[in-house]
Tab-separated table of C-alpha atoms in Angstrom:
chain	number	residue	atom	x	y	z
K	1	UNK	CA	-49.290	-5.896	29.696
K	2	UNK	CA	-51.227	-6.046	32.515
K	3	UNK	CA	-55.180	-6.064	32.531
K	4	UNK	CA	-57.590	-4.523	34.811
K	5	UNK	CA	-60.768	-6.172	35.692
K	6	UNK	CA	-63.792	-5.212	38.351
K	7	UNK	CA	-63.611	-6.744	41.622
K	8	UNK	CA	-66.151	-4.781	43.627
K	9	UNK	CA	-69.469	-3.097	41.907
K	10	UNK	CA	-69.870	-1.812	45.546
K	11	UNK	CA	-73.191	-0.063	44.735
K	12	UNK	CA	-71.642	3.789	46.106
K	13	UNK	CA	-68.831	6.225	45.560
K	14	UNK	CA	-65.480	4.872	46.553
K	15	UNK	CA	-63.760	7.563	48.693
K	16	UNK	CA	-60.944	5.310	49.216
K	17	UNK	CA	-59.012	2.365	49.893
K	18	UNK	CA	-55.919	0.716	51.209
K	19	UNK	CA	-54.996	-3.021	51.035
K	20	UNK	CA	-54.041	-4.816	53.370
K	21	UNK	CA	-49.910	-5.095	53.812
K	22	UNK	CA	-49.194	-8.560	53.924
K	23	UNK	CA	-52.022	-10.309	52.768
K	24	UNK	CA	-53.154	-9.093	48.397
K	25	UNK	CA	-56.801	-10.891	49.413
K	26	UNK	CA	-58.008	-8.281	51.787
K	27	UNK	CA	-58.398	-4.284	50.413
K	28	UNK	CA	-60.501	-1.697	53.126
K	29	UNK	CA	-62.626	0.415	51.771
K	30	UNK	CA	-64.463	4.510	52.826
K	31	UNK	CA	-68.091	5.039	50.904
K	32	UNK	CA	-69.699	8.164	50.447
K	33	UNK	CA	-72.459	8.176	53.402
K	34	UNK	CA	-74.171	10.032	56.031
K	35	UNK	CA	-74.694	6.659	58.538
K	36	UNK	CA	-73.403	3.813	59.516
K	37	UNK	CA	-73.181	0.669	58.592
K	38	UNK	CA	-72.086	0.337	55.416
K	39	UNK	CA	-69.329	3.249	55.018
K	40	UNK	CA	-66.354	1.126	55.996
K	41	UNK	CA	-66.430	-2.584	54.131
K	42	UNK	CA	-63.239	-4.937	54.196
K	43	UNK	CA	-63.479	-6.456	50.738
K	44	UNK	CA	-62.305	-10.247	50.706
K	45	UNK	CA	-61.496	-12.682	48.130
K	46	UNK	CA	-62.693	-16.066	48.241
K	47	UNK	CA	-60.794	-19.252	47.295
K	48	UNK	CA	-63.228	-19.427	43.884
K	49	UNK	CA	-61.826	-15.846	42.793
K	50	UNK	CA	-64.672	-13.907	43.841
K	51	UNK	CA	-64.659	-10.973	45.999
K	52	UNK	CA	-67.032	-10.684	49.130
K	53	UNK	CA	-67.298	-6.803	51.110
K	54	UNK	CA	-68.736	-7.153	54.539
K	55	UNK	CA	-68.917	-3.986	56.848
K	56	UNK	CA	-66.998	-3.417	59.480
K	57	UNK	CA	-68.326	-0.162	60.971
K	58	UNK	CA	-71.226	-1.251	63.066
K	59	UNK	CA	-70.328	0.225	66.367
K	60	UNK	CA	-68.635	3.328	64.278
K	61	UNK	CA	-70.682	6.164	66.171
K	62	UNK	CA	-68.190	8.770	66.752
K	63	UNK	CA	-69.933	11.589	69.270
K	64	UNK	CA	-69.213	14.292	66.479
K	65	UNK	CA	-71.425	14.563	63.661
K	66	UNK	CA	-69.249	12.540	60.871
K	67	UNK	CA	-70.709	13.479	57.255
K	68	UNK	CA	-67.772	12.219	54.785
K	69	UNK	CA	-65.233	9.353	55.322
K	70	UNK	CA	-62.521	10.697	53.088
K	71	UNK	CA	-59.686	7.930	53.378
K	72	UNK	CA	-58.430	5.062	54.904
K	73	UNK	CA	-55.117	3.235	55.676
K	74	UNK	CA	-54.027	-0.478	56.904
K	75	UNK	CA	-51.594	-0.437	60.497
K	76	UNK	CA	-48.530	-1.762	59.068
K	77	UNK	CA	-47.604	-4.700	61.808
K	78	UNK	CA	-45.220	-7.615	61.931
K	79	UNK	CA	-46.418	-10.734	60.099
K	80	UNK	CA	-48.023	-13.507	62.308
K	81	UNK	CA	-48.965	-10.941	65.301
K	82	UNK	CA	-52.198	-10.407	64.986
K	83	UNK	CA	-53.619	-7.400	65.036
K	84	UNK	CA	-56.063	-6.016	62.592
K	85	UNK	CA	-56.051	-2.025	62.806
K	86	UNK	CA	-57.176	0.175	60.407
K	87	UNK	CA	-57.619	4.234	60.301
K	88	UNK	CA	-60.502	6.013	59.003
K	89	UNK	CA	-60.263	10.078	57.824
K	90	UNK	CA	-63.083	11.842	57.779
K	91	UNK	CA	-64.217	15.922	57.529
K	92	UNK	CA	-63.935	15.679	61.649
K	93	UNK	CA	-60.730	14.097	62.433
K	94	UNK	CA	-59.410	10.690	62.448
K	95	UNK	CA	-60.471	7.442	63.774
K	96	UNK	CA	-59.274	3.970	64.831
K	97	UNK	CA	-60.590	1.152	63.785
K	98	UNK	CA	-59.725	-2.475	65.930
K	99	UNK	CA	-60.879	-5.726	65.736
K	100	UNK	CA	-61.310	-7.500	68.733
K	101	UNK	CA	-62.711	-10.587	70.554
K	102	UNK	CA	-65.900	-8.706	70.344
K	103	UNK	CA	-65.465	-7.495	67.019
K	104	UNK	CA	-64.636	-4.335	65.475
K	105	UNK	CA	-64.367	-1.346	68.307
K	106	UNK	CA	-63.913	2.710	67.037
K	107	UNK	CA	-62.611	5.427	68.494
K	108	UNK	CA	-61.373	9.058	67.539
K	109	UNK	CA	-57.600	9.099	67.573
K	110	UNK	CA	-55.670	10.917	69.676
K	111	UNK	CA	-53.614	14.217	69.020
K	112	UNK	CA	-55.294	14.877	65.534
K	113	UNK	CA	-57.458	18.054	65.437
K	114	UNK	CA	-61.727	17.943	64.727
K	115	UNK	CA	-60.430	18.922	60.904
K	116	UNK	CA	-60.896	17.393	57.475
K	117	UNK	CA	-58.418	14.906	56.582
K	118	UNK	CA	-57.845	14.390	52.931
K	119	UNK	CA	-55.530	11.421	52.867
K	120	UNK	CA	-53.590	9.133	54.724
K	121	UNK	CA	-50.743	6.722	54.121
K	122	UNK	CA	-48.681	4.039	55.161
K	123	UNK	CA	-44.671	4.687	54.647
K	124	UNK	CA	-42.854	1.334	53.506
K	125	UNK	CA	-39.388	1.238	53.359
K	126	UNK	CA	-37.986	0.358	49.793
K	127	UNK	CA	-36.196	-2.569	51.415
K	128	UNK	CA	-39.053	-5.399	51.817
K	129	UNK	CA	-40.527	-5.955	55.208
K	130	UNK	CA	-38.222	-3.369	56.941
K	131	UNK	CA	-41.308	-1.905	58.350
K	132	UNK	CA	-41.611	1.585	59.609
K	133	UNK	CA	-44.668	1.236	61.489
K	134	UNK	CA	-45.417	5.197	60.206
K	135	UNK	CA	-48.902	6.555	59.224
K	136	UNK	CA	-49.031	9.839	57.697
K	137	UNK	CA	-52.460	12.124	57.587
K	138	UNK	CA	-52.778	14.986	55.273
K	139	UNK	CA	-55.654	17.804	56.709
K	140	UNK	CA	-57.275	20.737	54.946
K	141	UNK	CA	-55.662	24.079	56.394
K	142	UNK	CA	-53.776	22.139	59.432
K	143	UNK	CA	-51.039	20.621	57.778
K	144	UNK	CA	-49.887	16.825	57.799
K	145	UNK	CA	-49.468	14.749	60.948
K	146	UNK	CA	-47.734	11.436	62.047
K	147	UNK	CA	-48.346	8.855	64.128
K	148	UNK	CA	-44.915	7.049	64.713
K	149	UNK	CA	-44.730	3.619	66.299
K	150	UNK	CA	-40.462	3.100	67.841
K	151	UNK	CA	-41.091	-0.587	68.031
K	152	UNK	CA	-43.204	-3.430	66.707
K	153	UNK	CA	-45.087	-6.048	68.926
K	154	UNK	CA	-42.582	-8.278	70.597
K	155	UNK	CA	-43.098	-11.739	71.615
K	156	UNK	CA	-40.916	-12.882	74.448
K	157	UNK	CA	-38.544	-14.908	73.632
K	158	UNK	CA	-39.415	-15.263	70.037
K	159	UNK	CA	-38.268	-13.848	66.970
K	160	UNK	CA	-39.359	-13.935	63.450
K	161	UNK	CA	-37.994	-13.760	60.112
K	162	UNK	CA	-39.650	-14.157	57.026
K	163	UNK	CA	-38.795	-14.369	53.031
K	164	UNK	CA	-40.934	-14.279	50.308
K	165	UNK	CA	-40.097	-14.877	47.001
K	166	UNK	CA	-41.512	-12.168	43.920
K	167	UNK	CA	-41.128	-12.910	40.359
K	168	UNK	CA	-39.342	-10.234	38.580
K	169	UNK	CA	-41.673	-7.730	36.362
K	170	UNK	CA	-45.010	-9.242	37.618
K	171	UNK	CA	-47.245	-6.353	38.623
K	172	UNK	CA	-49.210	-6.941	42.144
K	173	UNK	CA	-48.681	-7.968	45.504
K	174	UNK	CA	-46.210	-10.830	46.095
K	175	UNK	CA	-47.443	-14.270	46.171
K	176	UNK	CA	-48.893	-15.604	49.706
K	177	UNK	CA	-46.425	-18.414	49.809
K	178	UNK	CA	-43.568	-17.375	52.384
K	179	UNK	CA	-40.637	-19.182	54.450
K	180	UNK	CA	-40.583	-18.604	57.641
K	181	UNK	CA	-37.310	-18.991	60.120
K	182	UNK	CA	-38.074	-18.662	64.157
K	183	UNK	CA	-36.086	-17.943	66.904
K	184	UNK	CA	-36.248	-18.787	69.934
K	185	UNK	CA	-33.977	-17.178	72.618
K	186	UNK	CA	-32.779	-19.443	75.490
K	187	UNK	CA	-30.180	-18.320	78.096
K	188	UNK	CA	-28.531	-15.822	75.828
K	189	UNK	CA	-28.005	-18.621	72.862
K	190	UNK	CA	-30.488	-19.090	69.827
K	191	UNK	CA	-31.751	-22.036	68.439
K	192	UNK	CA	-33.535	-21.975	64.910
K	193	UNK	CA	-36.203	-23.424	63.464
K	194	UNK	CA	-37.460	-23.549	59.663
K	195	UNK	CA	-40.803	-24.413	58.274
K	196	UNK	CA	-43.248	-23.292	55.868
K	197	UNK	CA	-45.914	-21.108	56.457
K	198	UNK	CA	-48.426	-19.450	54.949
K	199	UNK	CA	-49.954	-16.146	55.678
Protein backbone atom coordinates (compact mmCIF):
# COMPACT_ATOMS: atom_id res chain seq x y z
CA UNK A 1 0.00 0.00 0.00
CA UNK A 2 1.20 3.06 -0.95
CA UNK A 3 1.91 6.06 1.53
CA UNK A 4 1.45 9.67 1.14
CA UNK A 5 3.79 12.11 2.61
CA UNK A 6 4.09 16.23 2.37
CA UNK A 7 6.34 17.54 -0.13
CA UNK A 8 5.43 21.21 -0.26
CA UNK A 9 3.97 23.22 3.00
CA UNK A 10 3.75 26.03 0.32
CA UNK A 11 2.46 28.59 2.88
CA UNK A 12 -1.13 29.35 0.50
CA UNK A 13 -4.08 27.62 -1.07
CA UNK A 14 -3.12 25.26 -3.82
CA UNK A 15 -5.44 25.99 -6.80
CA UNK A 16 -3.66 23.50 -8.77
CA UNK A 17 -1.02 21.56 -10.24
CA UNK A 18 0.34 19.50 -13.05
CA UNK A 19 3.69 17.59 -13.16
CA UNK A 20 5.82 17.70 -15.40
CA UNK A 21 5.48 14.74 -18.31
CA UNK A 22 8.68 13.24 -18.53
CA UNK A 23 10.54 14.20 -15.70
CA UNK A 24 8.47 12.87 -11.73
CA UNK A 25 11.08 15.70 -10.05
CA UNK A 26 9.41 18.76 -11.37
CA UNK A 27 5.33 19.44 -10.42
CA UNK A 28 3.92 23.37 -11.43
CA UNK A 29 1.94 24.82 -9.24
CA UNK A 30 -1.36 28.03 -9.27
CA UNK A 31 -1.72 29.82 -5.56
CA UNK A 32 -4.53 31.69 -4.48
CA UNK A 33 -3.30 35.51 -5.02
CA UNK A 34 -4.10 38.88 -6.15
CA UNK A 35 -0.16 39.74 -7.45
CA UNK A 36 2.56 38.49 -8.76
CA UNK A 37 5.28 36.86 -7.90
CA UNK A 38 4.60 34.08 -6.10
CA UNK A 39 1.24 32.62 -7.79
CA UNK A 40 2.99 30.31 -10.23
CA UNK A 41 6.06 28.19 -8.40
CA UNK A 42 7.76 25.11 -10.24
CA UNK A 43 8.36 22.84 -7.28
CA UNK A 44 11.76 20.81 -7.65
CA UNK A 45 13.28 17.98 -5.95
CA UNK A 46 16.73 17.95 -4.97
CA UNK A 47 19.19 15.02 -5.15
CA UNK A 48 18.92 14.83 -0.97
CA UNK A 49 14.99 14.19 -1.33
CA UNK A 50 13.91 17.53 -0.53
CA UNK A 51 11.66 19.64 -2.47
CA UNK A 52 12.60 23.34 -3.42
CA UNK A 53 9.46 25.84 -5.14
CA UNK A 54 10.91 28.83 -6.85
CA UNK A 55 8.52 31.24 -8.81
CA UNK A 56 8.31 31.49 -12.10
CA UNK A 57 5.83 34.32 -12.71
CA UNK A 58 7.90 37.42 -12.41
CA UNK A 59 7.18 39.09 -15.66
CA UNK A 60 3.40 37.51 -15.39
CA UNK A 61 1.54 41.00 -15.82
CA UNK A 62 -1.22 40.22 -18.07
CA UNK A 63 -2.96 43.83 -19.18
CA UNK A 64 -6.37 42.46 -17.72
CA UNK A 65 -6.95 42.58 -14.18
CA UNK A 66 -6.12 38.71 -13.21
CA UNK A 67 -7.68 37.99 -9.58
CA UNK A 68 -7.62 33.95 -9.41
CA UNK A 69 -5.20 31.49 -11.16
CA UNK A 70 -7.52 28.54 -11.26
CA UNK A 71 -5.31 25.74 -13.01
CA UNK A 72 -2.42 24.83 -14.72
CA UNK A 73 -1.06 22.23 -17.23
CA UNK A 74 2.59 21.02 -18.53
CA UNK A 75 3.04 21.28 -22.84
CA UNK A 76 3.40 17.74 -23.54
CA UNK A 77 6.73 17.77 -25.97
CA UNK A 78 9.12 15.17 -27.30
CA UNK A 79 11.83 14.09 -24.85
CA UNK A 80 15.31 15.78 -25.29
CA UNK A 81 13.79 18.99 -27.25
CA UNK A 82 13.77 21.41 -25.02
CA UNK A 83 11.17 23.41 -24.44
CA UNK A 84 9.66 24.24 -21.14
CA UNK A 85 5.92 25.54 -21.68
CA UNK A 86 3.41 25.64 -19.32
CA UNK A 87 -0.40 27.11 -19.32
CA UNK A 88 -1.92 29.07 -16.67
CA UNK A 89 -6.12 29.40 -16.28
CA UNK A 90 -7.32 32.03 -14.63
CA UNK A 91 -11.07 33.95 -14.10
CA UNK A 92 -9.84 36.06 -17.43
CA UNK A 93 -8.69 33.62 -19.91
CA UNK A 94 -5.68 31.62 -20.44
CA UNK A 95 -2.07 32.24 -20.51
CA UNK A 96 1.29 30.93 -21.76
CA UNK A 97 3.94 30.48 -19.87
CA UNK A 98 7.78 30.01 -21.74
CA UNK A 99 11.03 29.81 -20.57
CA UNK A 100 13.55 31.36 -22.45
CA UNK A 101 17.20 32.57 -22.70
CA UNK A 102 15.91 35.42 -20.70
CA UNK A 103 13.84 33.51 -18.52
CA UNK A 104 10.30 32.91 -18.13
CA UNK A 105 8.13 35.24 -20.76
CA UNK A 106 3.87 35.35 -20.43
CA UNK A 107 1.42 36.02 -22.62
CA UNK A 108 -2.49 35.59 -22.99
CA UNK A 109 -3.18 32.77 -25.39
CA UNK A 110 -4.71 33.06 -28.40
CA UNK A 111 -8.38 32.10 -29.48
CA UNK A 112 -9.60 31.54 -25.79
CA UNK A 113 -12.27 34.06 -24.65
CA UNK A 114 -11.59 36.85 -21.41
CA UNK A 115 -13.72 33.93 -19.36
CA UNK A 116 -13.06 31.83 -16.28
CA UNK A 117 -11.35 28.70 -16.92
CA UNK A 118 -11.89 25.99 -14.41
CA UNK A 119 -9.49 23.32 -15.55
CA UNK A 120 -7.18 22.26 -17.99
CA UNK A 121 -5.54 19.04 -19.10
CA UNK A 122 -3.08 17.29 -20.95
CA UNK A 123 -4.53 14.14 -23.14
CA UNK A 124 -1.95 11.11 -23.09
CA UNK A 125 -2.50 8.37 -25.15
CA UNK A 126 -2.82 4.98 -23.20
CA UNK A 127 0.07 3.70 -25.31
CA UNK A 128 3.36 5.27 -23.57
CA UNK A 129 5.01 8.19 -25.21
CA UNK A 130 2.59 8.22 -28.23
CA UNK A 131 2.09 11.81 -27.51
CA UNK A 132 -0.85 13.80 -28.61
CA UNK A 133 0.49 17.11 -28.11
CA UNK A 134 -3.47 18.10 -27.01
CA UNK A 135 -4.40 20.57 -24.18
CA UNK A 136 -7.89 20.74 -23.22
CA UNK A 137 -9.49 23.95 -21.19
CA UNK A 138 -12.75 23.69 -19.46
CA UNK A 139 -14.56 27.54 -19.02
CA UNK A 140 -17.52 28.60 -16.90
CA UNK A 141 -20.61 29.21 -19.34
CA UNK A 142 -18.32 28.98 -22.69
CA UNK A 143 -17.78 25.49 -23.00
CA UNK A 144 -14.36 23.51 -23.40
CA UNK A 145 -11.66 24.41 -25.90
CA UNK A 146 -8.53 22.76 -27.54
CA UNK A 147 -5.44 23.68 -28.53
CA UNK A 148 -4.18 20.88 -30.97
CA UNK A 149 -0.54 20.66 -32.00
CA UNK A 150 -0.40 18.17 -35.83
CA UNK A 151 3.26 17.67 -35.25
CA UNK A 152 6.00 17.66 -32.64
CA UNK A 153 9.38 19.60 -32.93
CA UNK A 154 11.49 18.02 -35.59
CA UNK A 155 15.13 17.98 -35.74
CA UNK A 156 16.56 17.64 -39.20
CA UNK A 157 17.86 14.77 -39.87
CA UNK A 158 17.44 13.23 -36.52
CA UNK A 159 15.11 11.00 -35.00
CA UNK A 160 14.49 9.75 -31.58
CA UNK A 161 13.24 6.83 -29.88
CA UNK A 162 13.12 6.17 -26.42
CA UNK A 163 12.16 3.13 -23.85
CA UNK A 164 11.75 3.19 -20.41
CA UNK A 165 11.33 0.46 -18.33
CA UNK A 166 8.22 0.54 -15.31
CA UNK A 167 7.95 -2.05 -12.73
CA UNK A 168 4.64 -3.65 -12.72
CA UNK A 169 2.11 -2.43 -9.77
CA UNK A 170 4.45 0.38 -8.51
CA UNK A 171 2.35 3.51 -8.14
CA UNK A 172 4.15 6.88 -9.57
CA UNK A 173 5.88 8.13 -12.40
CA UNK A 174 8.32 5.76 -14.15
CA UNK A 175 11.83 5.72 -13.13
CA UNK A 176 14.25 8.48 -14.82
CA UNK A 177 16.52 5.84 -16.20
CA UNK A 178 15.69 5.48 -20.08
CA UNK A 179 17.42 3.93 -23.35
CA UNK A 180 17.67 5.92 -25.90
CA UNK A 181 18.10 4.77 -29.84
CA UNK A 182 18.94 7.79 -32.51
CA UNK A 183 18.61 8.10 -35.95
CA UNK A 184 20.21 9.74 -38.11
CA UNK A 185 18.96 10.05 -41.75
CA UNK A 186 21.64 10.15 -44.52
CA UNK A 187 20.78 10.03 -48.27
CA UNK A 188 17.54 8.19 -47.78
CA UNK A 189 19.35 5.24 -45.57
CA UNK A 190 19.46 5.22 -41.62
CA UNK A 191 22.13 4.50 -39.48
CA UNK A 192 21.49 3.82 -35.64
CA UNK A 193 22.97 4.57 -32.72
CA UNK A 194 22.34 3.27 -28.98
CA UNK A 195 23.39 4.74 -25.73
CA UNK A 196 22.14 5.52 -22.43
CA UNK A 197 20.68 8.53 -21.41
CA UNK A 198 19.16 10.05 -18.82
CA UNK A 199 16.47 12.60 -18.72
Amino acid sequence: MAGWIKVCECGAQVNGISPDLFRNERVYVVFKGQTSPGRIKLVTRQGNGSWVAANIDTAFAPLLQVKTLTSVAAKPVVPFIRDITVYVGSDQGLYRGHLGLKGWSWTQAAGMPNVLVTDLKVHQSARFFDLTRIVRASTFGRGIYELRKSQGPVLENVRMVQVRAMRAGEDGAPPELSVGLQAHISREKIARERGMKET
